[in-house]
mmCIF file of C-alpha atoms in Angstrom:
data_model
loop_
_atom_site.group_PDB
_atom_site.id
_atom_site.type_symbol
_atom_site.label_atom_id
_atom_site.label_comp_id
_atom_site.label_asym_id
_atom_site.label_seq_id
_atom_site.Cartn_x
_atom_site.Cartn_y
_atom_site.Cartn_z
ATOM 1 C CA UNK A 1 -18.133 -27.403 53.807
ATOM 2 C CA UNK A 2 -15.166 -25.065 54.087
ATOM 3 C CA UNK A 3 -13.292 -27.184 51.900
ATOM 4 C CA UNK A 4 -15.786 -26.992 49.191
ATOM 5 C CA UNK A 5 -16.058 -23.198 49.335
ATOM 6 C CA UNK A 6 -12.086 -22.782 49.252
ATOM 7 C CA UNK A 7 -11.243 -25.647 46.689
ATOM 8 C CA UNK A 8 -14.388 -26.232 44.749
ATOM 9 C CA UNK A 9 -17.476 -28.581 44.874
ATOM 10 C CA UNK A 10 -15.408 -31.724 44.786
ATOM 11 C CA UNK A 11 -12.619 -30.610 46.911
ATOM 12 C CA UNK A 12 -10.084 -31.018 44.033
ATOM 13 C CA UNK A 13 -6.978 -29.300 44.152
ATOM 14 C CA UNK A 14 -6.525 -28.843 40.523
ATOM 15 C CA UNK A 15 -3.277 -28.524 38.467
ATOM 16 C CA UNK A 16 -0.170 -27.839 40.536
ATOM 17 C CA UNK A 17 1.368 -25.288 38.271
ATOM 18 C CA UNK A 18 0.818 -21.520 38.856
ATOM 19 C CA UNK A 19 -0.143 -19.219 35.863
ATOM 20 C CA UNK A 20 2.651 -16.965 36.113
ATOM 21 C CA UNK A 21 2.886 -15.447 32.674
ATOM 22 C CA UNK A 22 -0.925 -14.701 32.357
ATOM 23 C CA UNK A 23 -1.003 -13.073 35.776
ATOM 24 C CA UNK A 24 2.173 -11.038 35.290
ATOM 25 C CA UNK A 25 0.679 -9.886 31.936
ATOM 26 C CA UNK A 26 -2.612 -8.931 33.757
ATOM 27 C CA UNK A 27 -0.832 -6.978 36.476
ATOM 28 C CA UNK A 28 1.062 -4.826 33.955
ATOM 29 C CA UNK A 29 -2.247 -4.084 32.166
ATOM 30 C CA UNK A 30 -3.959 -3.257 35.245
ATOM 31 C CA UNK A 31 -1.389 -0.838 36.534
ATOM 32 C CA UNK A 32 -0.734 0.825 33.314
ATOM 33 C CA UNK A 33 -4.382 1.025 32.426
ATOM 34 C CA UNK A 34 -5.134 2.642 35.885
ATOM 35 C CA UNK A 35 -2.477 5.223 35.706
ATOM 36 C CA UNK A 36 -3.928 6.287 32.443
ATOM 37 C CA UNK A 37 -7.535 6.313 33.538
ATOM 38 C CA UNK A 38 -6.377 8.279 36.543
ATOM 39 C CA UNK A 39 -5.476 11.064 34.589
ATOM 40 C CA UNK A 40 -8.788 11.664 33.056
ATOM 41 C CA UNK A 41 -10.529 11.397 36.480
ATOM 42 C CA UNK A 42 -9.641 14.521 38.360
ATOM 43 C CA UNK A 43 -12.229 14.063 41.082
ATOM 44 C CA UNK A 44 -10.832 10.754 42.340
ATOM 45 C CA UNK A 45 -7.874 10.126 44.735
ATOM 46 C CA UNK A 46 -4.496 10.086 43.266
ATOM 47 C CA UNK A 47 -2.738 6.695 42.963
ATOM 48 C CA UNK A 48 -0.306 6.139 45.943
ATOM 49 C CA UNK A 49 1.497 3.327 47.322
ATOM 50 C CA UNK A 50 -1.786 1.644 48.931
ATOM 51 C CA UNK A 51 -3.455 1.864 45.303
ATOM 52 C CA UNK A 52 -0.513 -0.037 43.925
ATOM 53 C CA UNK A 53 -0.518 -2.629 46.622
ATOM 54 C CA UNK A 54 -4.288 -3.268 46.162
ATOM 55 C CA UNK A 55 -3.868 -3.342 42.466
ATOM 56 C CA UNK A 56 -1.131 -5.915 42.864
ATOM 57 C CA UNK A 57 -2.764 -7.796 45.394
ATOM 58 C CA UNK A 58 -6.186 -8.194 43.262
ATOM 59 C CA UNK A 59 -3.942 -9.656 40.493
ATOM 60 C CA UNK A 60 -1.475 -11.589 42.731
ATOM 61 C CA UNK A 61 -4.239 -13.668 44.097
ATOM 62 C CA UNK A 62 -5.040 -14.994 40.757
ATOM 63 C CA UNK A 63 -1.903 -17.187 41.033
ATOM 64 C CA UNK A 64 -4.052 -19.646 43.126
ATOM 65 C CA UNK A 65 -7.145 -19.545 40.695
ATOM 66 C CA UNK A 66 -6.525 -23.089 39.512
ATOM 67 C CA UNK A 67 -6.079 -24.622 42.882
ATOM 68 C CA UNK A 68 -8.275 -22.455 44.817
ATOM 69 C CA UNK A 69 -10.561 -20.693 42.256
ATOM 70 C CA UNK A 70 -13.085 -19.474 45.146
ATOM 71 C CA UNK A 71 -10.128 -17.923 47.005
ATOM 72 C CA UNK A 72 -9.027 -16.138 43.806
ATOM 73 C CA UNK A 73 -12.462 -14.472 42.869
ATOM 74 C CA UNK A 74 -13.294 -13.460 46.470
ATOM 75 C CA UNK A 75 -9.559 -11.944 47.013
ATOM 76 C CA UNK A 76 -9.910 -10.136 43.631
ATOM 77 C CA UNK A 77 -13.326 -8.845 44.571
ATOM 78 C CA UNK A 78 -12.237 -7.780 48.059
ATOM 79 C CA UNK A 79 -9.190 -5.946 46.608
ATOM 80 C CA UNK A 80 -11.177 -4.193 43.945
ATOM 81 C CA UNK A 81 -13.845 -3.268 46.674
ATOM 82 C CA UNK A 82 -11.314 -1.560 49.026
ATOM 83 C CA UNK A 83 -9.660 0.228 46.039
ATOM 84 C CA UNK A 84 -13.134 1.546 45.120
ATOM 85 C CA UNK A 85 -13.832 2.544 48.708
ATOM 86 C CA UNK A 86 -10.410 4.390 49.030
ATOM 87 C CA UNK A 87 -11.654 6.661 46.097
ATOM 88 C CA UNK A 88 -9.056 5.727 43.678
ATOM 89 C CA UNK A 89 -9.965 5.997 39.759
ATOM 90 C CA UNK A 90 -12.195 3.637 37.908
ATOM 91 C CA UNK A 91 -10.473 1.724 35.281
ATOM 92 C CA UNK A 92 -9.212 -1.939 34.845
ATOM 93 C CA UNK A 93 -9.431 -2.902 38.497
ATOM 94 C CA UNK A 94 -12.320 -4.958 37.570
ATOM 95 C CA UNK A 95 -10.284 -7.008 35.194
ATOM 96 C CA UNK A 96 -8.918 -9.345 37.809
ATOM 97 C CA UNK A 97 -12.551 -9.848 39.326
ATOM 98 C CA UNK A 98 -13.556 -10.878 35.698
ATOM 99 C CA UNK A 99 -10.657 -13.421 35.470
ATOM 100 C CA UNK A 100 -11.216 -14.844 38.969
ATOM 101 C CA UNK A 101 -15.115 -15.239 38.217
ATOM 102 C CA UNK A 102 -14.088 -17.061 34.869
ATOM 103 C CA UNK A 103 -11.882 -19.425 36.804
ATOM 104 C CA UNK A 104 -14.575 -20.258 39.436
ATOM 105 C CA UNK A 105 -17.288 -20.870 37.210
ATOM 106 C CA UNK A 106 -15.399 -22.981 34.945
ATOM 107 C CA UNK A 107 -14.049 -25.083 37.846
ATOM 108 C CA UNK A 108 -17.673 -25.620 38.853
ATOM 109 C CA UNK A 109 -18.045 -22.998 41.702
ATOM 110 C CA UNK A 110 -20.685 -21.342 40.108
ATOM 111 C CA UNK A 111 -22.617 -19.950 43.244
ATOM 112 C CA UNK A 112 -19.391 -18.871 44.729
ATOM 113 C CA UNK A 113 -18.482 -16.638 41.746
ATOM 114 C CA UNK A 114 -22.074 -15.155 41.545
ATOM 115 C CA UNK A 115 -21.772 -14.339 45.229
ATOM 116 C CA UNK A 116 -18.351 -12.794 44.903
ATOM 117 C CA UNK A 117 -19.451 -10.609 41.886
ATOM 118 C CA UNK A 118 -22.813 -9.782 43.752
ATOM 119 C CA UNK A 119 -21.062 -8.747 46.958
ATOM 120 C CA UNK A 120 -18.796 -6.393 44.856
ATOM 121 C CA UNK A 121 -21.612 -4.714 43.206
ATOM 122 C CA UNK A 122 -23.525 -4.290 46.354
ATOM 123 C CA UNK A 123 -20.280 -2.906 48.205
ATOM 124 C CA UNK A 124 -19.894 -0.482 45.348
ATOM 125 C CA UNK A 125 -23.430 0.533 45.668
ATOM 126 C CA UNK A 126 -22.894 1.268 49.340
ATOM 127 C CA UNK A 127 -19.910 3.140 48.671
ATOM 128 C CA UNK A 128 -21.130 5.376 45.975
ATOM 129 C CA UNK A 129 -24.559 6.143 47.655
ATOM 130 C CA UNK A 130 -23.962 6.023 51.250
ATOM 131 C CA UNK A 131 -20.542 5.746 52.641
ATOM 132 C CA UNK A 132 -18.956 8.329 50.168
ATOM 133 C CA UNK A 133 -19.709 11.017 52.806
ATOM 134 C CA UNK A 134 -16.891 9.206 55.254
ATOM 135 C CA UNK A 135 -14.713 8.000 52.588
ATOM 136 C CA UNK A 136 -11.866 9.945 50.404
ATOM 137 C CA UNK A 137 -11.741 11.974 48.382
ATOM 138 C CA UNK A 138 -13.052 14.822 50.246
ATOM 139 C CA UNK A 139 -16.012 16.508 48.907
ATOM 140 C CA UNK A 140 -17.039 13.539 46.796
ATOM 141 C CA UNK A 141 -20.744 13.272 45.691
ATOM 142 C CA UNK A 142 -23.010 10.432 45.145
ATOM 143 C CA UNK A 143 -22.563 8.603 41.908
ATOM 144 C CA UNK A 144 -25.235 8.881 39.394
ATOM 145 C CA UNK A 145 -27.594 5.758 39.062
ATOM 146 C CA UNK A 146 -26.861 5.325 35.525
ATOM 147 C CA UNK A 147 -23.235 4.437 36.631
ATOM 148 C CA UNK A 148 -24.786 1.820 38.751
ATOM 149 C CA UNK A 149 -26.868 0.271 35.872
ATOM 150 C CA UNK A 150 -23.488 0.263 33.956
ATOM 151 C CA UNK A 151 -21.648 -1.505 36.773
ATOM 152 C CA UNK A 152 -24.641 -3.955 37.048
ATOM 153 C CA UNK A 153 -24.510 -4.704 33.348
ATOM 154 C CA UNK A 154 -20.908 -5.503 33.467
ATOM 155 C CA UNK A 155 -21.284 -7.814 36.309
ATOM 156 C CA UNK A 156 -24.069 -9.622 34.597
ATOM 157 C CA UNK A 157 -22.198 -9.726 31.365
ATOM 158 C CA UNK A 158 -18.912 -11.220 32.983
ATOM 159 C CA UNK A 159 -21.118 -13.919 34.705
ATOM 160 C CA UNK A 160 -22.976 -14.622 31.598
ATOM 161 C CA UNK A 161 -19.883 -15.093 29.461
ATOM 162 C CA UNK A 162 -18.205 -17.235 32.114
ATOM 163 C CA UNK A 163 -21.160 -19.531 32.032
ATOM 164 C CA UNK A 164 -21.208 -19.666 28.181
ATOM 165 C CA UNK A 165 -17.502 -20.550 28.311
ATOM 166 C CA UNK A 166 -18.243 -23.228 30.962
ATOM 167 C CA UNK A 167 -21.215 -24.733 28.986
ATOM 168 C CA UNK A 168 -18.935 -24.839 25.979
ATOM 169 C CA UNK A 169 -16.103 -26.578 27.911
ATOM 170 C CA UNK A 170 -18.403 -29.143 29.298
ATOM 171 C CA UNK A 171 -19.832 -29.812 25.719
ATOM 172 C CA UNK A 172 -16.081 -30.226 24.477
ATOM 173 C CA UNK A 173 -15.518 -32.544 27.443
ATOM 174 C CA UNK A 174 -18.545 -34.725 26.404
ATOM 175 C CA UNK A 175 -17.490 -34.695 22.852
ATOM 176 C CA UNK A 176 -14.070 -36.176 24.024
ATOM 177 C CA UNK A 177 -15.554 -38.729 26.360
ATOM 178 C CA UNK A 178 -18.050 -39.701 23.553
ATOM 179 C CA UNK A 179 -15.093 -40.115 21.140
ATOM 180 C CA UNK A 180 -12.883 -42.078 23.789
ATOM 181 C CA UNK A 181 -16.057 -44.285 24.460
ATOM 182 C CA UNK A 182 -16.517 -44.932 20.934
ATOM 183 C CA UNK A 183 -12.932 -45.668 20.227
ATOM 184 C CA UNK A 184 -13.111 -47.969 23.287
ATOM 185 C CA UNK A 185 -15.885 -49.921 21.947
ATOM 186 C CA UNK A 186 -14.403 -49.968 18.464
ATOM 187 C CA UNK A 187 -11.454 -51.716 20.049
ATOM 188 C CA UNK A 188 -13.411 -54.063 21.937
ATOM 189 C CA UNK A 189 -15.475 -55.101 18.900
ATOM 190 C CA UNK A 190 -12.274 -55.611 17.171
ATOM 191 C CA UNK A 191 -10.876 -57.711 19.946
ATOM 192 C CA UNK A 192 -13.886 -59.776 20.096
ATOM 193 C CA UNK A 193 -13.684 -60.208 16.142
ATOM 194 C CA UNK A 194 -10.289 -61.392 16.360
ATOM 195 C CA UNK A 195 -10.881 -63.823 19.078
ATOM 196 C CA UNK A 196 -13.645 -65.436 17.149
ATOM 197 C CA UNK A 197 -11.583 -65.544 14.046
ATOM 198 C CA UNK A 198 -8.691 -67.285 15.947
ATOM 199 C CA UNK A 199 -11.130 -69.544 17.842
ATOM 200 C CA UNK A 200 -12.881 -70.788 14.805
ATOM 201 C CA UNK A 201 -9.655 -71.289 12.816
ATOM 202 C CA UNK A 202 -7.757 -73.096 15.581
ATOM 203 C CA UNK A 203 -10.733 -75.106 16.649
ATOM 204 C CA UNK A 204 -11.552 -76.514 13.207
ATOM 205 C CA UNK A 205 -7.928 -77.211 12.064
ATOM 206 C CA UNK A 206 -6.894 -78.651 15.483
ATOM 207 C CA UNK A 207 -9.963 -80.900 15.499
ATOM 208 C CA UNK A 208 -8.954 -82.249 12.183
ATOM 209 C CA UNK A 209 -5.368 -82.752 13.216
ATOM 210 C CA UNK A 210 -6.536 -84.570 16.281
ATOM 211 C CA UNK A 211 -8.575 -87.029 14.433
ATOM 212 C CA UNK A 212 -5.990 -87.523 11.827
ATOM 213 C CA UNK A 213 -3.195 -88.086 14.390
ATOM 214 C CA UNK A 214 -5.333 -90.672 16.047
ATOM 215 C CA UNK A 215 -5.932 -92.327 12.736
ATOM 216 C CA UNK A 216 -2.197 -92.222 12.031
ATOM 217 C CA UNK A 217 -0.985 -93.613 15.137
ATOM 218 C CA UNK A 218 -3.550 -96.472 15.121
ATOM 219 C CA UNK A 219 -2.598 -97.397 11.492
ATOM 220 C CA UNK A 220 1.165 -96.694 11.577
ATOM 221 C CA UNK A 221 2.037 -100.309 11.934
ATOM 222 C CA UNK A 222 -0.877 -102.140 10.026
ATOM 223 C CA UNK A 223 -1.481 -99.669 7.277
ATOM 224 C CA UNK A 224 1.479 -97.372 6.685
ATOM 225 C CA UNK A 225 -0.110 -96.191 3.455
ATOM 226 C CA UNK A 226 -3.301 -94.980 5.283
ATOM 227 C CA UNK A 227 -1.223 -93.345 7.909
ATOM 228 C CA UNK A 228 0.797 -91.386 5.424
ATOM 229 C CA UNK A 229 -2.492 -90.110 4.109
ATOM 230 C CA UNK A 230 -3.657 -89.085 7.750
ATOM 231 C CA UNK A 231 -0.079 -87.245 8.058
ATOM 232 C CA UNK A 232 -0.604 -85.598 4.713
ATOM 233 C CA UNK A 233 -4.085 -84.301 5.739
ATOM 234 C CA UNK A 234 -2.405 -83.195 9.170
ATOM 235 C CA UNK A 235 0.092 -81.181 7.090
ATOM 236 C CA UNK A 236 -2.552 -79.578 4.914
ATOM 237 C CA UNK A 237 -4.782 -78.562 7.563
ATOM 238 C CA UNK A 238 -1.903 -77.321 9.816
ATOM 239 C CA UNK A 239 -0.703 -75.086 6.794
ATOM 240 C CA UNK A 240 -4.074 -73.746 5.953
ATOM 241 C CA UNK A 241 -4.478 -72.982 9.844
ATOM 242 C CA UNK A 242 -0.973 -71.123 9.920
ATOM 243 C CA UNK A 243 -1.983 -68.943 6.836
ATOM 244 C CA UNK A 244 -5.364 -67.951 8.390
ATOM 245 C CA UNK A 245 -3.787 -67.064 11.748
ATOM 246 C CA UNK A 246 -1.102 -65.201 10.013
ATOM 247 C CA UNK A 247 -3.733 -63.077 8.236
ATOM 248 C CA UNK A 248 -5.442 -62.316 11.507
ATOM 249 C CA UNK A 249 -2.127 -61.278 12.946
ATOM 250 C CA UNK A 250 -1.383 -59.112 10.158
ATOM 251 C CA UNK A 251 -4.591 -57.127 10.781
ATOM 252 C CA UNK A 252 -3.276 -56.531 14.223
ATOM 253 C CA UNK A 253 0.225 -55.387 12.909
ATOM 254 C CA UNK A 254 -1.225 -53.217 10.302
ATOM 255 C CA UNK A 255 -4.698 -52.167 11.187
ATOM 256 C CA UNK A 256 -6.626 -50.337 8.565
ATOM 257 C CA UNK A 257 -4.631 -51.925 5.732
ATOM 258 C CA UNK A 258 -6.283 -54.019 3.212
ATOM 259 C CA UNK A 259 -5.844 -57.880 3.676
ATOM 260 C CA UNK A 260 -3.515 -59.553 1.356
ATOM 261 C CA UNK A 261 -5.527 -62.526 0.677
ATOM 262 C CA UNK A 262 -9.470 -62.380 0.449
ATOM 263 C CA UNK A 263 -11.410 -63.526 3.329
ATOM 264 C CA UNK A 264 -13.057 -66.939 3.196
ATOM 265 C CA UNK A 265 -16.612 -67.219 2.217
ATOM 266 C CA UNK A 266 -19.120 -69.998 1.145
ATOM 267 C CA UNK A 267 -17.204 -70.549 -2.005
ATOM 268 C CA UNK A 268 -14.694 -72.553 0.063
ATOM 269 C CA UNK A 269 -17.537 -74.807 1.298
ATOM 270 C CA UNK A 270 -16.021 -77.734 -0.705
ATOM 271 C CA UNK A 271 -12.873 -77.381 1.306
ATOM 272 C CA UNK A 272 -14.741 -77.880 4.474
ATOM 273 C CA UNK A 273 -16.464 -80.694 3.281
ATOM 274 C CA UNK A 274 -13.299 -82.283 2.164
ATOM 275 C CA UNK A 275 -11.440 -81.569 5.566
ATOM 276 C CA UNK A 276 -14.492 -83.116 7.354
ATOM 277 C CA UNK A 277 -14.277 -86.110 5.110
ATOM 278 C CA UNK A 278 -10.721 -86.609 6.064
ATOM 279 C CA UNK A 279 -11.829 -86.643 9.741
ATOM 280 C CA UNK A 280 -14.400 -89.342 8.953
ATOM 281 C CA UNK A 281 -17.415 -87.204 8.547
ATOM 282 C CA UNK A 282 -19.484 -87.247 5.417
ATOM 283 C CA UNK A 283 -21.085 -83.835 4.714
ATOM 284 C CA UNK A 284 -24.240 -83.643 2.379
ATOM 285 C CA UNK A 285 -24.759 -79.834 1.097
ATOM 286 C CA UNK A 286 -28.029 -78.516 -0.328
ATOM 287 C CA UNK A 287 -28.460 -75.188 -2.012
ATOM 288 C CA UNK A 288 -31.701 -73.385 -2.715
ATOM 289 C CA UNK A 289 -32.834 -69.972 -3.829
ATOM 290 C CA UNK A 290 -30.092 -69.522 -6.280
ATOM 291 C CA UNK A 291 -26.501 -68.194 -5.404
ATOM 292 C CA UNK A 292 -26.355 -64.310 -5.328
ATOM 293 C CA UNK A 293 -23.193 -62.498 -4.332
ATOM 294 C CA UNK A 294 -23.331 -61.735 -0.690
ATOM 295 C CA UNK A 295 -21.766 -59.015 1.181
ATOM 296 C CA UNK A 296 -18.310 -59.863 2.439
ATOM 297 C CA UNK A 297 -19.107 -59.553 6.118
ATOM 298 C CA UNK A 298 -22.193 -62.058 5.587
ATOM 299 C CA UNK A 299 -20.203 -64.283 3.545
ATOM 300 C CA UNK A 300 -17.489 -64.654 6.082
ATOM 301 C CA UNK A 301 -19.875 -65.187 8.906
ATOM 302 C CA UNK A 302 -21.696 -67.916 6.911
ATOM 303 C CA UNK A 303 -18.497 -69.596 6.278
ATOM 304 C CA UNK A 304 -17.352 -69.466 10.099
ATOM 305 C CA UNK A 305 -20.730 -70.703 11.285
ATOM 306 C CA UNK A 306 -20.761 -73.733 9.040
ATOM 307 C CA UNK A 307 -16.959 -74.354 9.833
ATOM 308 C CA UNK A 308 -17.914 -74.201 13.603
ATOM 309 C CA UNK A 309 -20.898 -76.501 13.502
ATOM 310 C CA UNK A 310 -19.062 -78.986 11.492
ATOM 311 C CA UNK A 311 -16.258 -78.710 13.992
ATOM 312 C CA UNK A 312 -18.578 -79.533 16.952
ATOM 313 C CA UNK A 313 -20.070 -82.419 14.873
ATOM 314 C CA UNK A 314 -16.584 -83.835 14.513
ATOM 315 C CA UNK A 315 -15.563 -83.181 18.184
ATOM 316 C CA UNK A 316 -18.850 -83.744 20.016
ATOM 317 C CA UNK A 317 -21.008 -86.150 18.054
ATOM 318 C CA UNK A 318 -20.535 -89.889 16.962
ATOM 319 C CA UNK A 319 -22.482 -89.147 13.758
ATOM 320 C CA UNK A 320 -20.669 -90.018 10.699
ATOM 321 C CA UNK A 321 -23.058 -87.983 8.384
ATOM 322 C CA UNK A 322 -23.906 -84.329 8.526
ATOM 323 C CA UNK A 323 -26.063 -82.314 6.397
ATOM 324 C CA UNK A 324 -25.682 -78.467 5.438
ATOM 325 C CA UNK A 325 -28.441 -76.636 3.842
ATOM 326 C CA UNK A 326 -27.968 -73.192 2.331
ATOM 327 C CA UNK A 327 -31.199 -71.298 1.431
ATOM 328 C CA UNK A 328 -31.084 -67.707 -0.007
ATOM 329 C CA UNK A 329 -34.181 -66.009 0.812
ATOM 330 C CA UNK A 330 -35.021 -62.644 -0.593
ATOM 331 C CA UNK A 331 -34.031 -60.973 2.523
ATOM 332 C CA UNK A 332 -32.021 -63.411 4.375
ATOM 333 C CA UNK A 333 -29.454 -66.165 4.074
ATOM 334 C CA UNK A 334 -30.613 -69.276 6.171
ATOM 335 C CA UNK A 335 -27.875 -71.946 7.078
ATOM 336 C CA UNK A 336 -28.907 -75.199 8.742
ATOM 337 C CA UNK A 337 -26.244 -78.031 9.694
ATOM 338 C CA UNK A 338 -27.886 -81.052 11.071
ATOM 339 C CA UNK A 339 -26.232 -84.369 12.317
ATOM 340 C CA UNK A 340 -27.986 -87.655 13.456
ATOM 341 C CA UNK A 341 -26.075 -87.986 16.773
ATOM 342 C CA UNK A 342 -25.715 -89.296 19.224
ATOM 343 C CA UNK A 343 -23.503 -87.051 21.335
ATOM 344 C CA UNK A 344 -20.148 -88.451 22.233
ATOM 345 C CA UNK A 345 -18.445 -87.673 25.535
ATOM 346 C CA UNK A 346 -19.223 -84.018 26.000
ATOM 347 C CA UNK A 347 -22.502 -82.003 25.621
ATOM 348 C CA UNK A 348 -24.143 -82.398 22.433
ATOM 349 C CA UNK A 349 -23.350 -79.268 19.938
ATOM 350 C CA UNK A 350 -20.138 -78.145 21.634
ATOM 351 C CA UNK A 351 -18.716 -76.749 24.952
ATOM 352 C CA UNK A 352 -20.394 -73.529 24.542
ATOM 353 C CA UNK A 353 -17.920 -71.258 23.364
ATOM 354 C CA UNK A 354 -18.190 -72.181 19.835
ATOM 355 C CA UNK A 355 -22.031 -71.435 20.071
ATOM 356 C CA UNK A 356 -21.382 -68.013 21.811
ATOM 357 C CA UNK A 357 -18.955 -67.232 18.883
ATOM 358 C CA UNK A 358 -21.576 -68.092 16.312
ATOM 359 C CA UNK A 359 -24.272 -66.073 17.991
ATOM 360 C CA UNK A 360 -21.786 -63.203 18.346
ATOM 361 C CA UNK A 361 -21.182 -63.233 14.508
ATOM 362 C CA UNK A 362 -24.979 -63.349 13.717
ATOM 363 C CA UNK A 363 -25.946 -60.696 16.138
ATOM 364 C CA UNK A 364 -23.352 -58.326 14.592
ATOM 365 C CA UNK A 365 -25.251 -58.550 11.516
ATOM 366 C CA UNK A 366 -28.557 -58.524 13.030
ATOM 367 C CA UNK A 367 -29.254 -62.142 12.608
ATOM 368 C CA UNK A 368 -29.831 -64.852 15.121
ATOM 369 C CA UNK A 369 -28.680 -68.495 15.956
ATOM 370 C CA UNK A 370 -31.040 -71.335 16.965
ATOM 371 C CA UNK A 371 -29.175 -74.519 18.350
ATOM 372 C CA UNK A 372 -30.552 -77.442 20.000
ATOM 373 C CA UNK A 373 -31.013 -81.259 19.992
ATOM 374 C CA UNK A 374 -33.426 -83.031 17.653
ATOM 375 C CA UNK A 375 -36.208 -85.383 18.710
ATOM 376 C CA UNK A 376 -34.132 -88.180 16.809
ATOM 377 C CA UNK A 377 -31.053 -87.645 18.806
ATOM 378 C CA UNK A 378 -28.935 -85.466 16.729
ATOM 379 C CA UNK A 379 -28.183 -81.872 16.929
ATOM 380 C CA UNK A 380 -29.231 -78.877 14.680
ATOM 381 C CA UNK A 381 -27.821 -75.500 14.253
ATOM 382 C CA UNK A 382 -29.819 -72.947 12.291
ATOM 383 C CA UNK A 383 -28.481 -69.593 11.525
ATOM 384 C CA UNK A 384 -30.514 -66.528 9.743
ATOM 385 C CA UNK A 385 -28.467 -63.799 8.440
ATOM 386 C CA UNK A 386 -30.435 -60.645 7.145
ATOM 387 C CA UNK A 387 -29.525 -59.397 3.645
ATOM 388 C CA UNK A 388 -31.840 -56.407 3.038
ATOM 389 C CA UNK A 389 -30.626 -54.136 5.510
ATOM 390 C CA UNK A 390 -26.981 -54.825 4.909
ATOM 391 C CA UNK A 391 -27.369 -54.605 1.178
ATOM 392 C CA UNK A 392 -28.823 -50.954 1.815
ATOM 393 C CA UNK A 393 -25.751 -50.081 3.671
ATOM 394 C CA UNK A 394 -23.264 -51.298 1.091
ATOM 395 C CA UNK A 395 -25.282 -49.691 -2.034
#
């Protein structure tokens, strides 16, 4: 408990540096202001060595206001109370108390700051209306109650302004934390986007390369011409993969810049059909609902979803035929990729990472993915990507 009252509510020691410049400047203001104020208050005790010591002590204790704000506000209040009890002139002796109160409230020691200011006011009330008979200067009279109202108003104003500053600083801290959290979310979303792009590009291209490499090895001696065709397909697929990976990496090196080449979309569906055919998979495509221009994000997501679905057919299904259906409804783009199965080796539909990536792409646009086996033994992937909400955002 003592640690909380000395250092603050959390026991934090705060910044190690001492605020020398501001403390020295405040000390000079208090000393000069007290001498000026003393000239116009003939009924008060003249400033002497003790007065100077009290004024300097009330300012010096503020050097620890960052590490020990409670000590600073109580020390300044005690020095001011002794100064007033000794009958010295009123003046800027209250400035160190105000600074200490600000430091304590901003540090979170609100109750301690209120207590220190309240004790100073109560002590002044006792000195001005009761103890003045036994305290210097001789022949002093009780202070008018209007003066006590002014002192109370000063104390309330100091605490109120300190609370206002605290609230404002906390608001700024929340805003900074919100901006940092938003930047972290954007970075996380960008990381996931790049991871999905790399997964889709590499998984598809490497699947084609793997199939063609197997064909080339099998036919290298018996059918060199067919093996040459397989090697040509490998070269084409690897070149395309390198180009797309380079495009993704360029966005990392120069974030915010426009890409040098357009992002792939459904207009490149014939390329996917051709690459699947080179891997031994015949793809039948059907389009309904017309062909309207799609938002770039939706077009890219649709292309990647079809690409990943066909990649899963090549890698995880024994089917030699797949069907891609594209239906543009008024408010959504519906994609469906079917194969006749059965699954070969691993689980039908893929190992899971590809499906996760497809679902993340759809969810980012407010859409959904439905994937699962068919009663006939094949596998179906259905994606629904909304268009209306996205079109309103881009219009």
